[in-house]
Every structure is written in structure tokens, then in C-alpha cells.
PDB file of C-alpha atoms in Angstrom:
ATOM      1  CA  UNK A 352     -16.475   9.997   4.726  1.00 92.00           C
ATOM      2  CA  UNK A 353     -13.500  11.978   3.527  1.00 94.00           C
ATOM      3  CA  UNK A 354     -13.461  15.348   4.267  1.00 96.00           C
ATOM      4  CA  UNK A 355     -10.401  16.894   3.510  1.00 96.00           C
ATOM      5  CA  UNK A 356      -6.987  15.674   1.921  1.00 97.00           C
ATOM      6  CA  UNK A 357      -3.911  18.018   1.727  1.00 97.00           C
ATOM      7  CA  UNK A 358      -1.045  16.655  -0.362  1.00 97.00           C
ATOM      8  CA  UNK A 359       2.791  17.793  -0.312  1.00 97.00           C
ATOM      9  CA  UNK A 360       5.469  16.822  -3.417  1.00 96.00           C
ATOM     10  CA  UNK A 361       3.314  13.870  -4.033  1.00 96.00           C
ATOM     11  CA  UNK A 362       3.592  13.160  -7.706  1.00 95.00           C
ATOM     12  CA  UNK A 363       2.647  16.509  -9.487  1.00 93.00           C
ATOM     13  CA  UNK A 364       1.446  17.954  -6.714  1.00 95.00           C
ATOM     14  CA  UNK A 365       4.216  20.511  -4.797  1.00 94.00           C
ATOM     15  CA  UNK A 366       1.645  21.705  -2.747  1.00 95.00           C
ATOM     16  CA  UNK A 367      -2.105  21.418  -2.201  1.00 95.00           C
ATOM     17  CA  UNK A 368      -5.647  20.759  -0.225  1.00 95.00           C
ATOM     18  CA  UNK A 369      -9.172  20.316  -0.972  1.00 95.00           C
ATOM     19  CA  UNK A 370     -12.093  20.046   0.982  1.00 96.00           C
ATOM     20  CA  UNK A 371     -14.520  17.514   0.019  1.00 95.00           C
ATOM     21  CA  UNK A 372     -18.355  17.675   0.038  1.00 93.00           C
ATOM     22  CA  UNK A 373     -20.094  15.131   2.407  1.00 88.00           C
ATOM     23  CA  UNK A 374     -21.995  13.981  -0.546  1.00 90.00           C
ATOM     24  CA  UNK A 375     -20.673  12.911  -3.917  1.00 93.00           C
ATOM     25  CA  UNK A 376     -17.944  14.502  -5.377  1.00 94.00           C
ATOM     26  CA  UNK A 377     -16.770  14.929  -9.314  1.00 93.00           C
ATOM     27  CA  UNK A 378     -13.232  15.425 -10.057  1.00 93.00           C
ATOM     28  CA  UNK A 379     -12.983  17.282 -13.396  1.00 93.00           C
ATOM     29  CA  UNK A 380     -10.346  18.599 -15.722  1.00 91.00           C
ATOM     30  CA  UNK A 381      -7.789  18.619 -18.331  1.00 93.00           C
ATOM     31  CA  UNK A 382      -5.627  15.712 -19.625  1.00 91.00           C
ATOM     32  CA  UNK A 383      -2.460  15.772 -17.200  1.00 89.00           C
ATOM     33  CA  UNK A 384      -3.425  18.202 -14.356  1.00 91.00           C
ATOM     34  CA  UNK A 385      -3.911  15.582 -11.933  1.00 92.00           C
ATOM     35  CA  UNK A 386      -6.911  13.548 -11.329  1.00 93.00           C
ATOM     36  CA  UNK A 387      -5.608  10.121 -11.175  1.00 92.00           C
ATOM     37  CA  UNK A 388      -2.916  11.383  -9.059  1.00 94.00           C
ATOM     38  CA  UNK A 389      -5.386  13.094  -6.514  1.00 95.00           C
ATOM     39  CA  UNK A 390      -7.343   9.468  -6.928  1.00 94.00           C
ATOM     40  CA  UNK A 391      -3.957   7.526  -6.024  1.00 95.00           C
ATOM     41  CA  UNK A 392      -3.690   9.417  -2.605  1.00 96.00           C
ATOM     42  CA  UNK A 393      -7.017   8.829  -1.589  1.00 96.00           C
ATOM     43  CA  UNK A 394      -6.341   5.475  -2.546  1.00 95.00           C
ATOM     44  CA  UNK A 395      -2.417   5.287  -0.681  1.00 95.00           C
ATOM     45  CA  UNK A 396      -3.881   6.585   2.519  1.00 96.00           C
ATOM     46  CA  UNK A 397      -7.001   3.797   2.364  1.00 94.00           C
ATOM     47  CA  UNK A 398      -4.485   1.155   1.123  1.00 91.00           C
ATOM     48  CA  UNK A 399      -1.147   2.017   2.120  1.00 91.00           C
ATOM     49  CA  UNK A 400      -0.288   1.125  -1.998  1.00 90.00           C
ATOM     50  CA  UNK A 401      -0.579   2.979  -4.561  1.00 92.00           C
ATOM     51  CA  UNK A 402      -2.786   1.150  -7.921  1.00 89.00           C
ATOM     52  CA  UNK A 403      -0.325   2.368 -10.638  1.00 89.00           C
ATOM     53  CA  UNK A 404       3.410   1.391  -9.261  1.00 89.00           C
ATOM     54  CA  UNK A 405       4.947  -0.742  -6.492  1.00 84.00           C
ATOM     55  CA  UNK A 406       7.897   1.525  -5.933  1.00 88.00           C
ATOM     56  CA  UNK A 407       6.966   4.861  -3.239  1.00 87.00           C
ATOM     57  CA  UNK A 408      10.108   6.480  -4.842  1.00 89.00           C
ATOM     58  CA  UNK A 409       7.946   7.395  -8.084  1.00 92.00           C
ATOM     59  CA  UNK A 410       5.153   8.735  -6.031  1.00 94.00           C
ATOM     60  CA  UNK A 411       7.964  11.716  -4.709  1.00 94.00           C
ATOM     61  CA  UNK A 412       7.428  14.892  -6.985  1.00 94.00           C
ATOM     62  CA  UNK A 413      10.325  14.955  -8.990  1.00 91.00           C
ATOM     63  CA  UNK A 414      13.569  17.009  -7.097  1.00 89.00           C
ATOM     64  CA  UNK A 415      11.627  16.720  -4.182  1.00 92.00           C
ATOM     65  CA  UNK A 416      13.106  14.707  -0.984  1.00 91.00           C
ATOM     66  CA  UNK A 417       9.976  13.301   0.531  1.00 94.00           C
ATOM     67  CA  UNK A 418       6.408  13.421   0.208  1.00 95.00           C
ATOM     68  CA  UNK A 419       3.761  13.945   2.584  1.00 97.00           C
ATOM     69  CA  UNK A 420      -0.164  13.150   2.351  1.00 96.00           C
ATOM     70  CA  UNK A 421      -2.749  13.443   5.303  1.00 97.00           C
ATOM     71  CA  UNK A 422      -6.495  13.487   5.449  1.00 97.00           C
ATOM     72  CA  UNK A 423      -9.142  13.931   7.425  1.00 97.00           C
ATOM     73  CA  UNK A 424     -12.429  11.802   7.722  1.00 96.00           C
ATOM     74  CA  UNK A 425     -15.338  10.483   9.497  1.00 94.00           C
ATOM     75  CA  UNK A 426     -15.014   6.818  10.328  1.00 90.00           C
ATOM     76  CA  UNK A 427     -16.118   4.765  13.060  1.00 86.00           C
ATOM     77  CA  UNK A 428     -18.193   7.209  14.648  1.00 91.00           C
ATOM     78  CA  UNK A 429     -15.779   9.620  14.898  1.00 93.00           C
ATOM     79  CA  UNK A 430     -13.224  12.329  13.076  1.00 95.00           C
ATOM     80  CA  UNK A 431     -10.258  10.553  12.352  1.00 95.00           C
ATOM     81  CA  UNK A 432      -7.150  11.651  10.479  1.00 96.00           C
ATOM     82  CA  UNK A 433      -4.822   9.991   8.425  1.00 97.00           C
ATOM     83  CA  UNK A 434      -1.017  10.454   7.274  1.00 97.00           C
ATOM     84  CA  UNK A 435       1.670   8.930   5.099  1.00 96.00           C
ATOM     85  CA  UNK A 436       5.420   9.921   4.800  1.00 96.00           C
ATOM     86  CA  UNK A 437       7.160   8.578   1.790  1.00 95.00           C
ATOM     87  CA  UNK A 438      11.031   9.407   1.336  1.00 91.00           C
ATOM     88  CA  UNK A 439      13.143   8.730  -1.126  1.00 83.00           C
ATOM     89  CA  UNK A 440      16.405   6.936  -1.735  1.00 71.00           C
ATOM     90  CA  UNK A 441      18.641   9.301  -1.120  1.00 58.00           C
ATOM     91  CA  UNK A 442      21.335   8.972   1.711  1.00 50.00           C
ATOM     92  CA  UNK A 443      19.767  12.220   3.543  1.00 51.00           C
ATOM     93  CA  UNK A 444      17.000   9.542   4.645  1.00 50.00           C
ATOM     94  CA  UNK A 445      18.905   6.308   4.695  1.00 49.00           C
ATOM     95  CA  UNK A 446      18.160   6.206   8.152  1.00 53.00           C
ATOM     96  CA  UNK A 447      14.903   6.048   7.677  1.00 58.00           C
ATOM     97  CA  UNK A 448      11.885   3.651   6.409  1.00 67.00           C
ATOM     98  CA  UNK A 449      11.121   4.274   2.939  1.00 77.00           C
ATOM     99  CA  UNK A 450       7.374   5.248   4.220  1.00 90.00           C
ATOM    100  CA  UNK A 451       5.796   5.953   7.799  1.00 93.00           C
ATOM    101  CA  UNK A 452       2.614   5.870   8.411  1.00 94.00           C
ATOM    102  CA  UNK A 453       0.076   7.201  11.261  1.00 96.00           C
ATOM    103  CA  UNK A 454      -3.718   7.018  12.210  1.00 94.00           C
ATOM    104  CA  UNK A 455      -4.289   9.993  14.691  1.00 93.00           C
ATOM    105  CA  UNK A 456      -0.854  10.992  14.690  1.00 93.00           C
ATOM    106  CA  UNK A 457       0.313   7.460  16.386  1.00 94.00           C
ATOM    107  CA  UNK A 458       2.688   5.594  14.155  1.00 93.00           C
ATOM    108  CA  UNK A 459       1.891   2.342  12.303  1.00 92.00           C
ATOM    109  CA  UNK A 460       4.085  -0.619  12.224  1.00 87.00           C
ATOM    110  CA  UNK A 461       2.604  -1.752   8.843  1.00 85.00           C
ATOM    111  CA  UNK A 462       0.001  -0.877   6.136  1.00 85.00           C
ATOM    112  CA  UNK A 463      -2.273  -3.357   8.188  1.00 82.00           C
ATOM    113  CA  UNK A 464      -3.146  -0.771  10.789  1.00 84.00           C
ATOM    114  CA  UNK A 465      -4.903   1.420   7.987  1.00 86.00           C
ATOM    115  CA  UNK A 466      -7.047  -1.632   7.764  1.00 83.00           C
ATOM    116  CA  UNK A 467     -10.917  -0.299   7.991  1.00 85.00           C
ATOM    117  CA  UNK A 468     -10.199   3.362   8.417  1.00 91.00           C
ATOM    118  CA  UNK A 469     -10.683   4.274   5.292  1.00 92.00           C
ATOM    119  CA  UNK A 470     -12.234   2.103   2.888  1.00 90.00           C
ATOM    120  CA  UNK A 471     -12.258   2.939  -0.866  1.00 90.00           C
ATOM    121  CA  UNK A 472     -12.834   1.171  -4.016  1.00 87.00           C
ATOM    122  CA  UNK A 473     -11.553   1.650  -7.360  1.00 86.00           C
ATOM    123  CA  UNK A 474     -12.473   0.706 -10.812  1.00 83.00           C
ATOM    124  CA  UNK A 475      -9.777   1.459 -13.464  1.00 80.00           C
ATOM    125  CA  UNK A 476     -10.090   0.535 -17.566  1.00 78.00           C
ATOM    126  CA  UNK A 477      -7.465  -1.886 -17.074  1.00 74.00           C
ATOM    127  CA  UNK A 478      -9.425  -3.949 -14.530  1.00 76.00           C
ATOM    128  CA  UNK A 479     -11.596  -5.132 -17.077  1.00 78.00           C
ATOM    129  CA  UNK A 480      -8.386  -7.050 -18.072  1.00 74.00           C
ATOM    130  CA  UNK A 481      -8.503  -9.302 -15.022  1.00 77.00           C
ATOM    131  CA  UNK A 482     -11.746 -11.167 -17.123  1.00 77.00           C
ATOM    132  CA  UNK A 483      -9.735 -12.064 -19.517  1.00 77.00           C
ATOM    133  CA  UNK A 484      -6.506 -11.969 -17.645  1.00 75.00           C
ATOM    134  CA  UNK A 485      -4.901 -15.155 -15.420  1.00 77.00           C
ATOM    135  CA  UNK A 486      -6.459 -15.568 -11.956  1.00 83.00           C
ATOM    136  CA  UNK A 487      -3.221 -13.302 -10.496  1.00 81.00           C
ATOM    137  CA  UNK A 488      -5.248 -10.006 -10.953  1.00 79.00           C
ATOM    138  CA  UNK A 489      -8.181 -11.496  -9.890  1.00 82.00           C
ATOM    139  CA  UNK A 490      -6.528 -12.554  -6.738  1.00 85.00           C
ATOM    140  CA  UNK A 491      -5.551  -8.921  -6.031  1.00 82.00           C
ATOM    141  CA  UNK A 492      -8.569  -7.465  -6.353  1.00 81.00           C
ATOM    142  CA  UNK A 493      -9.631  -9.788  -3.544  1.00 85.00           C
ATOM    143  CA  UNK A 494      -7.047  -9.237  -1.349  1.00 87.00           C
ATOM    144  CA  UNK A 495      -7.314  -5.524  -1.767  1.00 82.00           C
ATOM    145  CA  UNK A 496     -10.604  -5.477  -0.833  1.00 83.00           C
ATOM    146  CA  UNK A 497     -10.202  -8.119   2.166  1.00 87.00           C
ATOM    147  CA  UNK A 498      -7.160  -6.441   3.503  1.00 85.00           C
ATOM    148  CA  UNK A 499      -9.008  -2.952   3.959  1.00 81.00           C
ATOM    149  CA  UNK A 500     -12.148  -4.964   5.518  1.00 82.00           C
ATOM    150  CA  UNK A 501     -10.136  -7.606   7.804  1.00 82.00           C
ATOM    151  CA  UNK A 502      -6.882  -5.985   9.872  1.00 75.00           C
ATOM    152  CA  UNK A 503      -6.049  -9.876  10.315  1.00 84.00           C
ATOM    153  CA  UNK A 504      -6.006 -10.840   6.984  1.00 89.00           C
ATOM    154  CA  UNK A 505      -3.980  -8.464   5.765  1.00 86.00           C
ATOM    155  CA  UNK A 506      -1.071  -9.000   8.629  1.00 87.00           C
ATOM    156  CA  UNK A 507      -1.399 -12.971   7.414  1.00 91.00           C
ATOM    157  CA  UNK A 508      -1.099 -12.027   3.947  1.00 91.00           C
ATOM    158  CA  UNK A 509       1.592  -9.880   4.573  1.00 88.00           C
ATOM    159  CA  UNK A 510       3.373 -12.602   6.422  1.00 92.00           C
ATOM    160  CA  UNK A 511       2.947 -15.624   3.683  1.00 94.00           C
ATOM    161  CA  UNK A 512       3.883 -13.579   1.056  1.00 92.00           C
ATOM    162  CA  UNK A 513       7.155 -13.135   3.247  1.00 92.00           C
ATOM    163  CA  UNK A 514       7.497 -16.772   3.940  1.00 94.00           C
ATOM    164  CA  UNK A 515       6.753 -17.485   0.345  1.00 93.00           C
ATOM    165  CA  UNK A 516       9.706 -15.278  -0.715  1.00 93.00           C
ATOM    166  CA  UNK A 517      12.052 -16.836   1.579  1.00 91.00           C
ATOM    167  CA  UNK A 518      11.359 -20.607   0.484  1.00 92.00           C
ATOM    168  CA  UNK A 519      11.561 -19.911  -2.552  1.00 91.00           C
ATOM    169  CA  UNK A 520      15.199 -18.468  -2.430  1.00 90.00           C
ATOM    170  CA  UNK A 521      16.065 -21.584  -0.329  1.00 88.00           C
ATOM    171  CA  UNK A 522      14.581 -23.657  -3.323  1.00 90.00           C
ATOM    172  CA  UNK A 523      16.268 -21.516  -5.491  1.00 89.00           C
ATOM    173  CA  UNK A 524      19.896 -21.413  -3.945  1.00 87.00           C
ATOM    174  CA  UNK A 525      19.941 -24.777  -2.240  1.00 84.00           C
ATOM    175  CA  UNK A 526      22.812 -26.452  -4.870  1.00 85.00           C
ATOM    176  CA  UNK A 527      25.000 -23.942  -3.387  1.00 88.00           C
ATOM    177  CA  UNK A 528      24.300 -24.433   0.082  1.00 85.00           C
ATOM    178  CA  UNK A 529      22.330 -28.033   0.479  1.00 86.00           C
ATOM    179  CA  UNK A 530      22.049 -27.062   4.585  1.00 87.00           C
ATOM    180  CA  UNK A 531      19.215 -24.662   3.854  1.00 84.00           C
ATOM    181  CA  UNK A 532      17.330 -27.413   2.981  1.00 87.00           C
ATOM    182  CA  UNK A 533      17.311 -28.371   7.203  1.00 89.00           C
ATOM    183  CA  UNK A 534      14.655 -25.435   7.315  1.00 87.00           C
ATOM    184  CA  UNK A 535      12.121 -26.434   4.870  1.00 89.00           C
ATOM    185  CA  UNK A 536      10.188 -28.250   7.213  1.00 91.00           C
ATOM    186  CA  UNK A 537       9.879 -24.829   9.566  1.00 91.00           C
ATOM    187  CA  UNK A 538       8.834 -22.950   6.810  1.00 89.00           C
ATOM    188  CA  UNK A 539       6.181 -25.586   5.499  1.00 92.00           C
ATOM    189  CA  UNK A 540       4.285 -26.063   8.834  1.00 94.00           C
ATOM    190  CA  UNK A 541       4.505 -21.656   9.148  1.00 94.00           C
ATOM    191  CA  UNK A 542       3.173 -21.256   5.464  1.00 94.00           C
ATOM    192  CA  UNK A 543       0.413 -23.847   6.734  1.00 95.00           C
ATOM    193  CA  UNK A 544      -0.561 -21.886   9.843  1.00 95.00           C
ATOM    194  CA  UNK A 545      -0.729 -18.611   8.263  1.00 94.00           C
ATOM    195  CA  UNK A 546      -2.513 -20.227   4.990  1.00 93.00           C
ATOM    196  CA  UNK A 547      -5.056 -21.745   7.166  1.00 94.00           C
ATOM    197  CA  UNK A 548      -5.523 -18.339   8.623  1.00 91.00           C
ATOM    198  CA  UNK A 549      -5.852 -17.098   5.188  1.00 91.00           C
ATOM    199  CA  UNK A 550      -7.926 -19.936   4.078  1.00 91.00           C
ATOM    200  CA  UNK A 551     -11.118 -18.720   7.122  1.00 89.00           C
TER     201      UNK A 551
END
């Protein structure tokens, strides 16, 4: 159960908290003043996404340097709390990951760790597209959904969609360098591993 959620520079938000009823809650108000963006931080900090763009930069208030979100919530028998750190391009944080993110103030290596913490579903218009849609929307519905419920799945996912990515630029580039071809068979008997891992 959510409880609270404080949000800093996160999309038109410079600064702000609510407290959240134990019981249902309605978010109501005018076009533009912020509901789906109050929706997409409940949603980062369960997910480690955000529904509505793939880039973090866009989730920064505009002007702002970084953003900050935290909650806190009952999960797993106990209070738990929840934060994510997005920064921006700039070269004041080029040091620096373009997101950290902690359960109980410990850092996370990945969005994996949020796995099971905090475990939301959404339903937006658009998702009644994926009926008439391609099976690719359909597909990330599921793997939303699995990747909150299984910690496991969403580290394999994470890693195939890696390996994926790589063999396909070795496909892609392989005129101009014909030795990349030599790792093909590494990255085949990986993709089957983690697939199979996938697959269960």
C-alpha cells in the first residue's frame, strides 16, 4: 500500500507530497495540472520506466538539473521506502548514471531490484490498441507485469534484450568486419540460456 509519495522537478512538478489514504484513492482535476504525471511516478518507482517516454531526460522539469521521487509504502510485511534519481544530460552530471535508484536507502544496480516492492497496474486508452495492434504491445504488457512479479525474469529480460542488440549490430556490420562473425556462435548458445530462462 502506498502511503506517501513526495516528488521534486519531476515533470511539472517543482515541488510536492501527498499522503495517500489506505483505502482507494481518486485523483481529480483540471486538464494539465498533473494527474497523469503524479500517475507516471507511482508508476517509475513500481517499474523503474515511465509508460509515456523511454528517455528519463523528459521526465526532468524543464530548467531543472535532476529530478528526485521517493515514496513510502507497506509491502512485504513491513514499511518500506522507495527512491529514484534521474539527471539530465548535462556535463554537471556526466559523471554520473542517467538514473539511481534505492529500496531503503541502499542503491540498486538495475530496475530489477524494484521487482515486487511495489506492484502497480495501469490501464491507459491507448492500451486498447494492443487488440488490434501487432503482438509487440502485447508482449510488453506481459513483460511489465512479469518483471514487477518475478526479480529473475526481469534481470533475463534485461540481459537478452542486450544480447539481442549486440547480434544484431554484428549481423548488421559484419561486411565491414567479416571477423565478428567468429562470435556468433557465443552469442547464440547465451541468447539460448537466457531464452530458456525466459521461456519457464
Amino acid at each position: 500500500k502506498l502511503q506517501s509519495l513526495q516528488l521534486y522537478d519531476f515533470r511539472s512538478y517543482e515541488t510536492d507530497s501527498v499522503q495517500l489514504h489506505p483505502g482507494v484513492n481518486l485523483i481529480v482535476g483540471e486538464n494539465a495540472q498533473g494527474k497523469t504525471n503524479l500517475l507516471e511516478s507511482v508508476f517509475y518507482l513500481s517499474t523503474g520506466k515511465s509508460f509515456r517516454t523511454a528517455r528519463n531526460q523528459e521526465l526532468i522539469r524543464f530548467g531543472a538539473e535532476f529530478a528526485d521521487l521517493s515514496c513510502t509504502l507497506f509491502s512485504g510485511g513491513r514499511e518500506q521506502s522507495l527512491r529514484a534519481v534521474l539527471f539530465s544530460g548535462r556535463r554537471l552530471f556526466a559523471n554520473r548514471r542517467p538514473r539511481q535508484l534505492y529500496i531503503g536507502g541502499v542503491k540498486q544496480r538495475s530496475a530489477a531490484g524494484l521487482s515486487g516492492v511495489l506492484t502497480t497496474v495501469l490501464f491507459c486508452p491507448d492500451d486498447l490498441l494492443i487488440l488490434k495492434s501487432g503482438s509487440s504491445g502485447r508482449r510488453k504488457i506481459l513483460d511489465t507485469a512479469l518483471c514487477q512479479l518475478r526479480p529473475g525474469y526481469a534481470q533475463a529480460l534485461a540481459e537478452y534484450q542486450k544480447l539481442y542488440d549486440s547480434k544484431s549490430r554484428i549481423l548488421k556490420d559484419y561486411h565491414d568486419a567479416p571477423s565478428l562473425l567468429e562470435l556468433l556462435p557465443e552469442f547464440n548458445y547465451r541468447m539460448a540460456q537466457v531464452g530458456a530462462i525466459l521461456i519457464s
